[in-house]
XYZ file of C-alpha atoms in Angstrom:
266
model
C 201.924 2.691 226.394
C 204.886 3.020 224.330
C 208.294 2.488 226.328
C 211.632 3.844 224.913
C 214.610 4.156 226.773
C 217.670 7.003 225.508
C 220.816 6.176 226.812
C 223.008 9.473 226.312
C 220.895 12.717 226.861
C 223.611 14.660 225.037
C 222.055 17.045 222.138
C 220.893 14.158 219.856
C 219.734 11.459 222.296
C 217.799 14.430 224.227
C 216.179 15.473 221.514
C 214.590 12.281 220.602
C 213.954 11.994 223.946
C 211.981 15.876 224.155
C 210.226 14.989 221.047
C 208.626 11.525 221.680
C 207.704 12.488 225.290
C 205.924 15.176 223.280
C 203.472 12.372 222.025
C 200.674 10.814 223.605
C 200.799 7.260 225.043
C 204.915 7.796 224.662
C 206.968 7.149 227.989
C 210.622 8.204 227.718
C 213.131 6.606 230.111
C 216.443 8.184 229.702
C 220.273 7.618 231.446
C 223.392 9.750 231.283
C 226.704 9.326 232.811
C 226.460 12.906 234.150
C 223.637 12.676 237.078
C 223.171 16.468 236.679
C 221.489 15.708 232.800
C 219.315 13.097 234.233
C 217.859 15.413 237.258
C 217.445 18.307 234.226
C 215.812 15.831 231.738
C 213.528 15.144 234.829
C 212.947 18.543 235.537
C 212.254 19.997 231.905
C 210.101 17.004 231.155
C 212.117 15.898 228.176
C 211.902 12.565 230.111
C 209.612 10.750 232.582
C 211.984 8.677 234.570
C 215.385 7.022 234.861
C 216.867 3.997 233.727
C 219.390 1.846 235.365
C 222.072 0.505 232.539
C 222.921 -2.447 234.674
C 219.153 -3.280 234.572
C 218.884 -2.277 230.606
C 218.796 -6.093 229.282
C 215.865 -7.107 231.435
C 214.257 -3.619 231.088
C 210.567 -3.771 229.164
C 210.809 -1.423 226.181
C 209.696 -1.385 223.060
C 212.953 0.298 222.129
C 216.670 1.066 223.122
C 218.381 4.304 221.386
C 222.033 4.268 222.282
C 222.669 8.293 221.889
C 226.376 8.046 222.985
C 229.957 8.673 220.999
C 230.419 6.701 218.490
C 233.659 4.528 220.767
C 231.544 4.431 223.984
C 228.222 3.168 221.055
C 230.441 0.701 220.333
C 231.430 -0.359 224.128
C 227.398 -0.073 225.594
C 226.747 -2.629 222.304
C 229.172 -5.313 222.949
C 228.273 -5.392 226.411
C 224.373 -5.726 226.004
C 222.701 -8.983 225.953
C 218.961 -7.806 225.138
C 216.010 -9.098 223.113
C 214.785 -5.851 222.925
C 214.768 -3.876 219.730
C 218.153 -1.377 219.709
C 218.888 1.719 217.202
C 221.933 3.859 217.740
C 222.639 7.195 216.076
C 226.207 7.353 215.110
C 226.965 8.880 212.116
C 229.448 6.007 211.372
C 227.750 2.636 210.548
C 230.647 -0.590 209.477
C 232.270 -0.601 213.262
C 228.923 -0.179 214.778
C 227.112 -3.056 213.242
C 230.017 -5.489 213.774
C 229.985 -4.213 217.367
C 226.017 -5.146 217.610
C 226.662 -8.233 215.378
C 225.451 -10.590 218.045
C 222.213 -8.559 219.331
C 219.111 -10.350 217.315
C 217.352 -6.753 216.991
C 219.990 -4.106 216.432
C 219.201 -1.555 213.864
C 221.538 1.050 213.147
C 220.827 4.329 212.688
C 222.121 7.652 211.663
C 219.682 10.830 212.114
C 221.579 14.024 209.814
C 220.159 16.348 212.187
C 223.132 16.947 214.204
C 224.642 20.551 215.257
C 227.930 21.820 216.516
C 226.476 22.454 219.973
C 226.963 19.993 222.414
C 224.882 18.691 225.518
C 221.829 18.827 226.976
C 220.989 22.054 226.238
C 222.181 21.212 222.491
C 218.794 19.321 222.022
C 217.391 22.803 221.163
C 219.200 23.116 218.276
C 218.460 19.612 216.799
C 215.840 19.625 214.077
C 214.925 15.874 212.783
C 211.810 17.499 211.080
C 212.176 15.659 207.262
C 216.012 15.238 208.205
C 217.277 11.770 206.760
C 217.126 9.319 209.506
C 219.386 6.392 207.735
C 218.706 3.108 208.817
C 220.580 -0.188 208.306
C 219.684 -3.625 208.586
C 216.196 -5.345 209.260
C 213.511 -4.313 211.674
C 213.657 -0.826 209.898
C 209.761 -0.857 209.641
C 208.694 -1.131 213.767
C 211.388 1.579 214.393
C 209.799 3.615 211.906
C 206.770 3.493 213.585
C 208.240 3.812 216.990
C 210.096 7.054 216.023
C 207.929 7.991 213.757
C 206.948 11.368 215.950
C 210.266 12.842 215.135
C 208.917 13.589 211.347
C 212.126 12.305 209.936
C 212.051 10.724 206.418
C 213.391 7.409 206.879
C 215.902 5.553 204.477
C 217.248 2.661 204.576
C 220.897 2.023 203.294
C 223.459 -0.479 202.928
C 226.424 0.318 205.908
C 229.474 0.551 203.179
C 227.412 2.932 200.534
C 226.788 4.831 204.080
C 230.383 4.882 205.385
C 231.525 6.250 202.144
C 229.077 8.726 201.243
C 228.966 10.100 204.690
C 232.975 10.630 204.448
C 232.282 13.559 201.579
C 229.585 14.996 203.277
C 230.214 14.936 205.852
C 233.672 13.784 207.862
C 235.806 15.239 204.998
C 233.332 18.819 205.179
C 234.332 19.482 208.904
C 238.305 18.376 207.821
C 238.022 20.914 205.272
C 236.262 23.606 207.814
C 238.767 22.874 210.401
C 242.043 23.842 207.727
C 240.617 26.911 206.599
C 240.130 28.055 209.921
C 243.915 26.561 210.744
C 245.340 28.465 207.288
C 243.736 31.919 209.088
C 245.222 31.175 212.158
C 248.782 30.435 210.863
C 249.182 33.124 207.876
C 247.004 36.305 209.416
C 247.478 37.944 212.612
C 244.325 39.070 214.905
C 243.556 42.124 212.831
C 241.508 39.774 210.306
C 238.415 39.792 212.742
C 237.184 42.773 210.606
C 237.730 40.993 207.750
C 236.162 37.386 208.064
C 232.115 37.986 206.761
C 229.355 35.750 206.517
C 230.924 32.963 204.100
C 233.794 32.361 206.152
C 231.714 32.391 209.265
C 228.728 30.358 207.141
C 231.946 27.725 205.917
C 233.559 27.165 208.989
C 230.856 26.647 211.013
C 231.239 23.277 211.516
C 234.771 23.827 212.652
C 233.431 24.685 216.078
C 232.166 21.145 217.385
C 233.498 19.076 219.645
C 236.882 17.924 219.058
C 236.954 15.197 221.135
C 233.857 13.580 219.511
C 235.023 14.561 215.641
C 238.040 12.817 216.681
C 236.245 9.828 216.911
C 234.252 10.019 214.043
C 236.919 10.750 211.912
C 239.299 7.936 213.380
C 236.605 5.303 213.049
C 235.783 6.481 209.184
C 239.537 6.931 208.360
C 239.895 5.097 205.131
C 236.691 6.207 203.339
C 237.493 9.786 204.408
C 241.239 9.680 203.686
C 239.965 8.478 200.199
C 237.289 11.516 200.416
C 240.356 13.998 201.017
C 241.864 13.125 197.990
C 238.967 13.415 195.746
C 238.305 17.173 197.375
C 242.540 17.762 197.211
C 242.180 16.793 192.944
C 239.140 19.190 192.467
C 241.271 22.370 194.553
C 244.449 21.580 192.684
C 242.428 21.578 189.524
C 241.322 25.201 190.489
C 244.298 26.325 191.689
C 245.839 25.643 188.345
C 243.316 27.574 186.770
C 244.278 30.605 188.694
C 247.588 30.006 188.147
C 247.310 29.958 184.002
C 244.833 33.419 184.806
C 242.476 31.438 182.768
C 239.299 32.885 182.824
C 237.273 30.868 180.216
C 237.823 27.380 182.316
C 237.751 28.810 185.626
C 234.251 30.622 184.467
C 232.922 27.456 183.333
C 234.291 25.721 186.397
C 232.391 27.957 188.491
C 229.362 28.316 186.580
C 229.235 24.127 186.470
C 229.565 24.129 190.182
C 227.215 26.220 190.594
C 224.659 24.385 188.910
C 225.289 21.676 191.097
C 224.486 23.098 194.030
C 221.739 24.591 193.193
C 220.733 21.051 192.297
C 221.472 20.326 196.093
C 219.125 22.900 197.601
């Protein structure tokens, strides 16, 4: 019998838990601060017991996923004192690893599955079906096996390339979201509703997750996404002059360039 214990049965942790209690010979232990998401895991199945953190160090697993905000990640790490084998799933790696720096089986990990809904009922939202599951640091192979059920395509990557890409793709994306739905707020008055279609809904998306956690994230990838601003800021201002000069030959090849691009992405 395979063991795993989720600590944080918020949308993420949850959904690792739902999907490897799914699988045969898989027991899923799970804790949350909020005893009302424990006795719902119970009841829905997406766990088969409880888990004591005080206990968590003496616990026999096969694995530990720490499924918490990136800050409180980084608290539950310094504080453990476990042999067992430990992935978390923050989608910041540098301050996590240095947090886990004295654990002799720490993995970190970063599944880009996440969604703007939050909490236990998030989990239905979460798809890690071929998602990129990052992982940093050795003992990548066992916790591909152990989480293999979740049909992720695992990669491994070095924490600074991580940090830095993840900044434009991510942390700087929801930055960006979050001003365009700010510059609506500030220069249009409520009659816009009829206005806003599907690509400002479809851009802005992301603009509607949890502040308090994105506040974290963003604080504790500050330098690599400040430098990601400024990147995006030199590509707008580069467009905005083109619109300015009403020159359509660049701004058509611009677009047309971009375009290629992403369709590159798909």
């Amino acid at each position: 019998m395979t063991r795993i214990a989720i600590w944080g049965l918020g949308a993420i942790g949850s959904a690792i838990a739902e999907q490897l209690s799914r699988t045969e010979s898989y027991e899923v232990l799970g804790f949350d601060i909020n005893p009302v998401t424990i006795r719902e895991a119970l009841a829905a199945g997406v766990i088969r017991g409880a888990f004591n953190p005080a206990e968590i160090n003496a616990l026999p697993i096969d694995l530990l996923v720490v499924a918490v905000p990136p800050t409180e990640i980084m608290a539950v790490l310094r504080d453990l004192q476990t042999n067992n084998l430990v992935v978390d799933v923050a989608s910041i790696k540098q301050p996590i690893m240095q947090a886990a720096n004295h654990l002799p089986h720490f993995v970190g990990g970063h599944p880009m599955a996440g969604t703007d809904e939050t909490g236990f009922l998030g989990r239905k939202k979460v798809r890690f079906n071929q998602a990129s599951f990052f992982l940093v640091d050795a003992d990548c192979r066992r916790i591909m096996t152990l989480l293999s059920p979740l049909d992720s395509r695992f990669e491994t990557v070095d924490a600074t390339e991580h940090d830095a890409l993840i900044a434009l793709t991510s942390d700087a994306t929801h930055l960006i979201a979050q001003a365009l739905v700010a510059t609506l707020a500030v220069n249009v008055s409520g009659e816009a509703r009829p206005f806003i279609g599907p690509g400002f809904r479809d851009t802005t998306r992301i603009a509607a997750a949890n502040p308090e956690l994105w506040t974290q994230i963003l604080l504790a990838n500050r330098v690599a996404t400040t430098e990601a601003l400024t990147n995006f800021m030199i590509e707008l201002q580069r467009l905005r002059e083109l619109l300015v000069d009403n020159n359509a030959a660049e701004l058509l090849a611009a677009l047309t360039a971009i375009q290629q691009i992403r369709r590159e992405l798909a």
